[in-house]
Short mmCIF file of C-alpha atoms and ligand atoms in Angstrom, two decimals:
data_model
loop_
_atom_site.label_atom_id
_atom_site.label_comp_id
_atom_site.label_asym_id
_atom_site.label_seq_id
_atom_site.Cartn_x
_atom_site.Cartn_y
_atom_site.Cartn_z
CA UNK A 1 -25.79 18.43 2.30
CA UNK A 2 -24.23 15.92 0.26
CA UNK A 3 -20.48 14.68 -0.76
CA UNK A 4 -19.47 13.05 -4.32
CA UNK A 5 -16.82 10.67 -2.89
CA UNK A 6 -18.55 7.78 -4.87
CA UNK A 7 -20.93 7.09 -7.52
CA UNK A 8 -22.16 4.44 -5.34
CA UNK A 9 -23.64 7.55 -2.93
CA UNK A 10 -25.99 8.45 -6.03
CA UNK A 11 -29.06 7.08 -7.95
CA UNK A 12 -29.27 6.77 -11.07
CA UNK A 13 -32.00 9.28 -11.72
CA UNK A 14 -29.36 11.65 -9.36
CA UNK A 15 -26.40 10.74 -12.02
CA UNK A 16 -28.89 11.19 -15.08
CA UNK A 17 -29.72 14.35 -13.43
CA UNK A 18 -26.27 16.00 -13.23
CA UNK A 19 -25.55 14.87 -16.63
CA UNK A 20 -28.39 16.52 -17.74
CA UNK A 21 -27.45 19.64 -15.74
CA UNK A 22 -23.46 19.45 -17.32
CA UNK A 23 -25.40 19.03 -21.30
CA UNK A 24 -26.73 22.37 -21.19
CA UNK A 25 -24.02 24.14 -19.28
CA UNK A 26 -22.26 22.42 -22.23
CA UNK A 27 -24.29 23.99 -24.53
CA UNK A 28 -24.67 27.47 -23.37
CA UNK A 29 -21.21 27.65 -23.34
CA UNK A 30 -20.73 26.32 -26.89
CA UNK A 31 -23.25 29.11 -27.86
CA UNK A 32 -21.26 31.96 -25.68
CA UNK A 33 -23.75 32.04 -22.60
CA UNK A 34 -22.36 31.63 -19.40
CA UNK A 35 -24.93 32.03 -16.48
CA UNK A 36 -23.35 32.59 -12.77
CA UNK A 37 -25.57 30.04 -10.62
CA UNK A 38 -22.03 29.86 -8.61
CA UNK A 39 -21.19 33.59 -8.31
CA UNK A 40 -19.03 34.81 -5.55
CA UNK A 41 -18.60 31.01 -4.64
CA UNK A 42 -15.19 29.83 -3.43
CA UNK A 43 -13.79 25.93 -4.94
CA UNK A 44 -10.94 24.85 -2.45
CA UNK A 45 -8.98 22.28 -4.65
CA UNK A 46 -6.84 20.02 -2.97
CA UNK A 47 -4.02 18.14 -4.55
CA UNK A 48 -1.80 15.48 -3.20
CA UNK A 49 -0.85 13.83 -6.63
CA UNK A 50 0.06 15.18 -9.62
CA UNK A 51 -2.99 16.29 -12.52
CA UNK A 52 -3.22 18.09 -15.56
CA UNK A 53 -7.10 17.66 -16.85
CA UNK A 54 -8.77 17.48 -13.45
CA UNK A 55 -7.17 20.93 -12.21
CA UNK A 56 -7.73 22.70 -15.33
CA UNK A 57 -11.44 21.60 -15.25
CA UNK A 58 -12.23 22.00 -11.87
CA UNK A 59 -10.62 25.83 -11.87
CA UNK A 60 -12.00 27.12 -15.57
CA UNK A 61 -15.12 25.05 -14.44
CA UNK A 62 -16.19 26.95 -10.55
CA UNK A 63 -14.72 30.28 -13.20
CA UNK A 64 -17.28 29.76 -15.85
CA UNK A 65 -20.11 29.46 -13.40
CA UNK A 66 -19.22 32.92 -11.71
CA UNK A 67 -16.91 31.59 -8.66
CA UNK A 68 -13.29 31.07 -7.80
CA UNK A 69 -11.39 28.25 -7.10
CA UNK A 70 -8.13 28.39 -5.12
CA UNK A 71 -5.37 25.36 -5.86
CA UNK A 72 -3.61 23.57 -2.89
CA UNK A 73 -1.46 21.65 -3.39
CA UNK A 74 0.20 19.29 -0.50
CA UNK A 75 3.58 21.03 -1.16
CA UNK A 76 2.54 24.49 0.13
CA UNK A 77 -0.23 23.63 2.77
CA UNK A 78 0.29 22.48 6.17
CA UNK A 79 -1.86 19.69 5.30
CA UNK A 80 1.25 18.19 3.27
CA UNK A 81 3.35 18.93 6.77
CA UNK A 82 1.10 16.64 8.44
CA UNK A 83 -1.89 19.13 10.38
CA UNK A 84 -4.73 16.89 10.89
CA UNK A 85 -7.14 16.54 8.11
CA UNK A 86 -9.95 17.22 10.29
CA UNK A 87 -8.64 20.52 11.26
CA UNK A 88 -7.63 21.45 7.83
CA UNK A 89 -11.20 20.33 6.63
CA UNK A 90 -12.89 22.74 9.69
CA UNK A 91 -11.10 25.67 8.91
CA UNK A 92 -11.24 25.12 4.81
CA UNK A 93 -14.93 24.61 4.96
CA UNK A 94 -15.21 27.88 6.64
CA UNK A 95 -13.65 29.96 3.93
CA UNK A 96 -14.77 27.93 0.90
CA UNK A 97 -18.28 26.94 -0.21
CA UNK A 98 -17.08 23.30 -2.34
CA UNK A 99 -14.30 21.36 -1.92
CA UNK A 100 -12.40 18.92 -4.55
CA UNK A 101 -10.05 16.63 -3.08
CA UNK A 102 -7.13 14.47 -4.87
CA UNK A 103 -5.58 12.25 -2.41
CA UNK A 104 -4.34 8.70 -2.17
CA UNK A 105 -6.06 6.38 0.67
CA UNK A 106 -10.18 6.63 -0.20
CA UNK A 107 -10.36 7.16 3.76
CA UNK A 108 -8.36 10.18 4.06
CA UNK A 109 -11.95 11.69 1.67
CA UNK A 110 -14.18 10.17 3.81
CA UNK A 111 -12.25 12.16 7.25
CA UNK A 112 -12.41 15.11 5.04
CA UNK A 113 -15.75 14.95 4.50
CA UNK A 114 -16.90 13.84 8.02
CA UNK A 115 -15.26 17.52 9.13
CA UNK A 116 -16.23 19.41 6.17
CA UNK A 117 -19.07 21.85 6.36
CA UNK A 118 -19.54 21.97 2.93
CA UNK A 119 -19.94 19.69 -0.11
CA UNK A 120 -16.71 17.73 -0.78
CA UNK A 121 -15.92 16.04 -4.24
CA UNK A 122 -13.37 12.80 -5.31
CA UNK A 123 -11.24 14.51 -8.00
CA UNK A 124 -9.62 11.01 -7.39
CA UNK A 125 -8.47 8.22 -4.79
CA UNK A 126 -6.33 5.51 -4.75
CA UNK A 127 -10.15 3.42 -4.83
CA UNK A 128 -12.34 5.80 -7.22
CA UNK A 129 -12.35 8.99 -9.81
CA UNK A 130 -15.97 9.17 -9.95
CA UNK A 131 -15.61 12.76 -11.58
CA UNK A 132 -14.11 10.94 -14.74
CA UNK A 133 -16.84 7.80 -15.01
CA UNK A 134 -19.23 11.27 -15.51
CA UNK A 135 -17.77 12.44 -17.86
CA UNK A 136 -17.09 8.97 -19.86
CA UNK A 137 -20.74 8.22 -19.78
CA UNK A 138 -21.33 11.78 -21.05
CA UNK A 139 -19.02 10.58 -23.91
CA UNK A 140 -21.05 7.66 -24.24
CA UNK A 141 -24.34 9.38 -24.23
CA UNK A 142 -23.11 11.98 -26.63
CA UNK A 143 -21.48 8.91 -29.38
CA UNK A 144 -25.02 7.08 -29.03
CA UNK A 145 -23.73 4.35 -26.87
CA UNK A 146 -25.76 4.88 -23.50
CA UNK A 147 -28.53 2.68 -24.33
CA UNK A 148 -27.66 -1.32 -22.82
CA UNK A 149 -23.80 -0.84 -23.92
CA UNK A 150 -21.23 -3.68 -23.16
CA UNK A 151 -18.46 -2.00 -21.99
CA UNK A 152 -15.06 -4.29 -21.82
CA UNK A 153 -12.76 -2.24 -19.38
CA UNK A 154 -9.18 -4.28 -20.33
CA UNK A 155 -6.38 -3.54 -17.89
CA UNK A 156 -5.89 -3.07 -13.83
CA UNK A 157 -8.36 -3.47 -11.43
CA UNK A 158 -7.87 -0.03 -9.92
CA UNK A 159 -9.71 3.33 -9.21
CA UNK A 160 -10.99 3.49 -12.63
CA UNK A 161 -11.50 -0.15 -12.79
CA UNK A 162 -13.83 0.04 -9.66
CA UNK A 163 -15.90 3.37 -10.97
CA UNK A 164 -16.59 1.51 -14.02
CA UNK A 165 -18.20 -1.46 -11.94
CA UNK A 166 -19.92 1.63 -9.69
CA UNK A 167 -21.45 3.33 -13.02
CA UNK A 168 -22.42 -0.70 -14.26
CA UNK A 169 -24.10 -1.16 -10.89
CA UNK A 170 -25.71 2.23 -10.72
CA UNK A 171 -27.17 2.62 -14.18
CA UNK A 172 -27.35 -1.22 -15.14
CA UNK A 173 -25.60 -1.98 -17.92
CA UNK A 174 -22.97 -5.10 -19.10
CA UNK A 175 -19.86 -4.63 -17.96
CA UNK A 176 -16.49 -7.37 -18.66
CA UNK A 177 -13.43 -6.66 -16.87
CA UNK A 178 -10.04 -8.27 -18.15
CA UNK A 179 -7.05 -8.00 -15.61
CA UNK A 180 -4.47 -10.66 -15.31
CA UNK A 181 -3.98 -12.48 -11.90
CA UNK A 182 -3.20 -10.51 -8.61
CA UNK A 183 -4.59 -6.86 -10.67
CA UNK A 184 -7.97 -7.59 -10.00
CA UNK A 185 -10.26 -5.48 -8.76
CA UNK A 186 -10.83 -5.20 -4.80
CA UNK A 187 -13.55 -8.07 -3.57
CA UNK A 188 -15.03 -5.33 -1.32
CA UNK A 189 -15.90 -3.05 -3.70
CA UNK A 190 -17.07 -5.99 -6.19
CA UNK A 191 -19.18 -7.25 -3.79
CA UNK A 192 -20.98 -3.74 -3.15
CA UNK A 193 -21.22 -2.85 -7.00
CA UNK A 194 -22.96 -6.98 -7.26
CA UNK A 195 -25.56 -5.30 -4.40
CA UNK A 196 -26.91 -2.15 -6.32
CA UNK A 197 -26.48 -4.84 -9.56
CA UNK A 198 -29.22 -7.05 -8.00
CA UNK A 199 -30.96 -3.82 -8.46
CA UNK A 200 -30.33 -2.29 -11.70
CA UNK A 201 -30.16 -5.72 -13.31
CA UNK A 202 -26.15 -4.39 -14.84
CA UNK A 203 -24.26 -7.77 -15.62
CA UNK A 204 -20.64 -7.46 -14.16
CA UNK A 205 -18.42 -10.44 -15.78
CA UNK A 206 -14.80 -10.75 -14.85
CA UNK A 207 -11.79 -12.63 -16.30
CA UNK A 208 -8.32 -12.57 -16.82
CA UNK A 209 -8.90 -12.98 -21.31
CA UNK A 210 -8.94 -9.55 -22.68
CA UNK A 211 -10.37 -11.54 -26.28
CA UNK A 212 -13.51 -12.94 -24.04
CA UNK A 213 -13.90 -9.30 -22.55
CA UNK A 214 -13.86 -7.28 -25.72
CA UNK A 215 -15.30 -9.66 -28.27
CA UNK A 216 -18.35 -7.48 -29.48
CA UNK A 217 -18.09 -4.68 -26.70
CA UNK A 218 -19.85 -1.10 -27.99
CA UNK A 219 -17.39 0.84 -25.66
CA UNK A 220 -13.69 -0.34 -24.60
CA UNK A 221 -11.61 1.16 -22.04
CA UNK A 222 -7.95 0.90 -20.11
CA UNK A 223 -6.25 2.85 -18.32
CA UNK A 224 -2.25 2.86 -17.05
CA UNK A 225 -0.57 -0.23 -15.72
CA UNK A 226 0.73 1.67 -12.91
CA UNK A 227 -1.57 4.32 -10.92
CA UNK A 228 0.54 7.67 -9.03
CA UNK A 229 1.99 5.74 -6.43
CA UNK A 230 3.28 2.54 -7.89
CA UNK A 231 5.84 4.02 -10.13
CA UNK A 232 8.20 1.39 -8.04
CA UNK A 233 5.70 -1.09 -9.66
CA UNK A 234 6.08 -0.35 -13.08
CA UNK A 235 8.51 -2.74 -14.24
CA UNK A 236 6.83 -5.76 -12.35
CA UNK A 237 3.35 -4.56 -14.31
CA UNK A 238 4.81 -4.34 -17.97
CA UNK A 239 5.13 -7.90 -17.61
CA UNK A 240 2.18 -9.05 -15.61
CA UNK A 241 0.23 -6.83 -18.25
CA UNK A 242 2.16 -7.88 -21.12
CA UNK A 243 -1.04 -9.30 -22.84
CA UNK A 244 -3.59 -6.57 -21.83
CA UNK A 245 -2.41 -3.90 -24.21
CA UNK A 246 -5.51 -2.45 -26.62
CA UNK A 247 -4.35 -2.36 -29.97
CA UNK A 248 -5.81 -3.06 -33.18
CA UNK A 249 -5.81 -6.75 -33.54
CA UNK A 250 -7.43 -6.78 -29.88
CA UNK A 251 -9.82 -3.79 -31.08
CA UNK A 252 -11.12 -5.54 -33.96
CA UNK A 253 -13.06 -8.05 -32.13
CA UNK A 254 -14.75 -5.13 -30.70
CA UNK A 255 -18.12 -3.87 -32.22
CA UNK A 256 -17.09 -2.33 -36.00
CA UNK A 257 -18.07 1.06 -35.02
CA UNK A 258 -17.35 0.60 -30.91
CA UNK A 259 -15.34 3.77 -29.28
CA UNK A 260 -12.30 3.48 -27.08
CA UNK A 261 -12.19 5.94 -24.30
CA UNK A 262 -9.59 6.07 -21.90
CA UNK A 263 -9.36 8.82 -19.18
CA UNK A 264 -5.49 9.85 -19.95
CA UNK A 265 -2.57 10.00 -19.58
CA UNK A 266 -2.11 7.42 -21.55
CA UNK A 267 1.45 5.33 -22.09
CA UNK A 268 1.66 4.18 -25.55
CA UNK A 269 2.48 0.92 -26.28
CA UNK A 270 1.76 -0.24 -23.11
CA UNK A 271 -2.02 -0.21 -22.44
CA UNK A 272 -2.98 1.04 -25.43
CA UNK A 273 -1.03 1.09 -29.02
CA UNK A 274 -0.90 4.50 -31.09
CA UNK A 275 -3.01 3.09 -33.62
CA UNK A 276 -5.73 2.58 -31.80
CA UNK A 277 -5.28 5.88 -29.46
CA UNK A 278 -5.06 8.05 -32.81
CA UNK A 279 -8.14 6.05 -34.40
CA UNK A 280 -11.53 7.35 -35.68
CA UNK A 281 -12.56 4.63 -32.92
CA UNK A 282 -10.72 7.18 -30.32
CA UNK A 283 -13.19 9.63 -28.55
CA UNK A 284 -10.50 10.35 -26.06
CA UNK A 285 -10.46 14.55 -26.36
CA UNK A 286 -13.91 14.53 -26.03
CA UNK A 287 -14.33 12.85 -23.11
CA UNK A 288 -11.32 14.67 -21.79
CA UNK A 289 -12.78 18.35 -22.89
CA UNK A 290 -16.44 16.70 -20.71
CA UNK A 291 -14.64 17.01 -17.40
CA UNK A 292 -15.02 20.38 -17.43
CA UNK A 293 -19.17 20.32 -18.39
CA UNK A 294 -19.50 17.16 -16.27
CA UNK A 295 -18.34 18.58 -13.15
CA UNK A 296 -19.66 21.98 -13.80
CA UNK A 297 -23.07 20.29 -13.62
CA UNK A 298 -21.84 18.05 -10.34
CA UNK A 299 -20.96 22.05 -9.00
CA UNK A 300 -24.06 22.98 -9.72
CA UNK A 301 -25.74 20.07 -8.34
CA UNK A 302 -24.09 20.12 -5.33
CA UNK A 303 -24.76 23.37 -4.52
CA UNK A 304 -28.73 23.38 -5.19
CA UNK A 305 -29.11 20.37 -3.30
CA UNK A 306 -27.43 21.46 -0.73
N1 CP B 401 -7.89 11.79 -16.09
C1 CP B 401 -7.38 12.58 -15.12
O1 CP B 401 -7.88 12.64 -14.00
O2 CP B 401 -6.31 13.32 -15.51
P1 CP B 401 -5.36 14.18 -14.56
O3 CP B 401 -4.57 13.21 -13.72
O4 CP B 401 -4.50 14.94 -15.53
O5 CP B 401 -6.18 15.09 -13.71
N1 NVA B 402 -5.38 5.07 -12.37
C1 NVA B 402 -4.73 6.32 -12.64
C2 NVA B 402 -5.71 7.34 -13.14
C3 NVA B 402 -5.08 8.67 -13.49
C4 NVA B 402 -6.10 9.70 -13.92
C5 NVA B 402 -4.04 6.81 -11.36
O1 NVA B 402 -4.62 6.70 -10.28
O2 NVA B 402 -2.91 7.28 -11.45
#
């Protein structure tokens, strides 16, 4: 049985795989088929932050491949009154057949998981969203910019920060990452990504110019200043990251037809300006709308490998 708390648990062949898996459960839906490889199968979605796209298409995802999903959030369970995670995994992983956890400390997934009888998923930690780097390279794949990319990732060196250097590693491609002093990204996590890097051959370059990072990128990324749990933070970011905001001047030293992706919410005018956001450049919906077909296919995945 396996767990998707990281993309550093999977090959590439294994990510190429699911993404081919989540292309034609994209298309069969597009052309009204919907196959049940997941009937009468339960998704036990836990939530301990706040989410919009990653509920909606986790639950209409486990739906459109025949199964239910049930939403938790740490309000109502006894998990969010503080019964142990390893007893709430034992008992959940009785009842349900997959499990998608939100949660803050990466280590509170990897209890879950150690307990869990059944496949758990990242549907994000305070160190990864591996669920969204799937569907951003689905994005990628479906705007013709999979092949050797240079992606420029401009902002905080934070979950999505570090799944971007986990998809570089994995699948080997260039990868510059621009955060200003004290926001970079965690040394541990570099120095594992640098590992599978000696592997794939990716090139990770990091630096605190977001001009160096972008100039001539094929894909550029960002994402907010302050993650759920730093809202204290924010004022203290909007000026560390005062220079790090993605808007047109900064765009145009991007490739002329490079897309900007960015796995929402977004805060305009901080990270990213409206110009840019509401762009031709901007392929944000789309890779939004791929959650759903991108973890369909890690559902699927999950459960024939299982
Ligand atoms: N991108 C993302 O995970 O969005 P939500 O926080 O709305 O789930
Ligand atoms: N870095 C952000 C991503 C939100 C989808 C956060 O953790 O809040």
């Amino acid at each position: 049985m396996r767990h998707f708390l990281t993309l550093a648990d999977f090959s590439k062949e294994e990510i190429l795989e699911i993404l081919i898996l989540a292309k034609t459960l994209k298309n069969e839906v597009k052309s009204g088929i919907y196959s049940n490889p997941l009937a009468h199968k339960t998704l036990g979605m836990i939530f301990e932050k706040n989410s919009t796209r990653t509920r909606v298409s986790f639950e209409t995802g486990i739906y459109q491949l025949g199964g239910n999903g049930i939403f938790l959030s740490s309000n109502d369970t006894q998990l969010g009154r503080g019964e142990p995670i390893k007893d709430t995994a034992r008992v959940l992983s009785s009842m349900v057949d997959l499990v998608m956890m939100r949660t803050h400390e990466h280590s509170r997934l990897e209890e879950f998981s150690a307990y869990s009888n059944v496949p758990v998923i990242n549907g994000l930690s305070d160190d990864f969203h591996p669920m969204q780097l799937l569907a951003d390279f689905m994005t990628m794949q479906e705007c013709g910019k999979d092949k050797n990319p240079i992606v420029a990732y401009i902002g905080d060196g934070n979950n999505m920060a570090h799944s971007w250097l986990m998809l570089a590693a994995k699948l080997g491609f260039t990868l510059r990452i621009a955060s200003p002093k004290n926001y970079e990204v965690s040394q541990k996590i570099l120095q594992k990504a640098e590992s599978f890097a000696k592997i794939s051959g990716a090139k990770i370059l990091l630096s605190e110019n977001p001009q160096e990072a972008i100039l001539g990128a094929d894909v550029v990324t960002t994402d907010t200043w302050a993650s759920m749990g730093q809202e204290e933070q924010k004022e203290t970011r909007k000026k560390a990251f005062q220079d790090y905001c993605v808007d047109s001047k900064l765009m145009k030293l991007a490739k002329q037809d490079a897309i900007f992706l960015h796995c929402l919410p977004a805060y305009r005018g901080q990270e990213v300006s409206e110009e840019v956001l509401e762009s031709a450049q901007s392929k944000i919906f789309q890779e939004a709308e791929n959650r759903l077909h991108a973890q369909k296919g890690v559902m699927v995945w999950l459960h024939q490998n299982r």
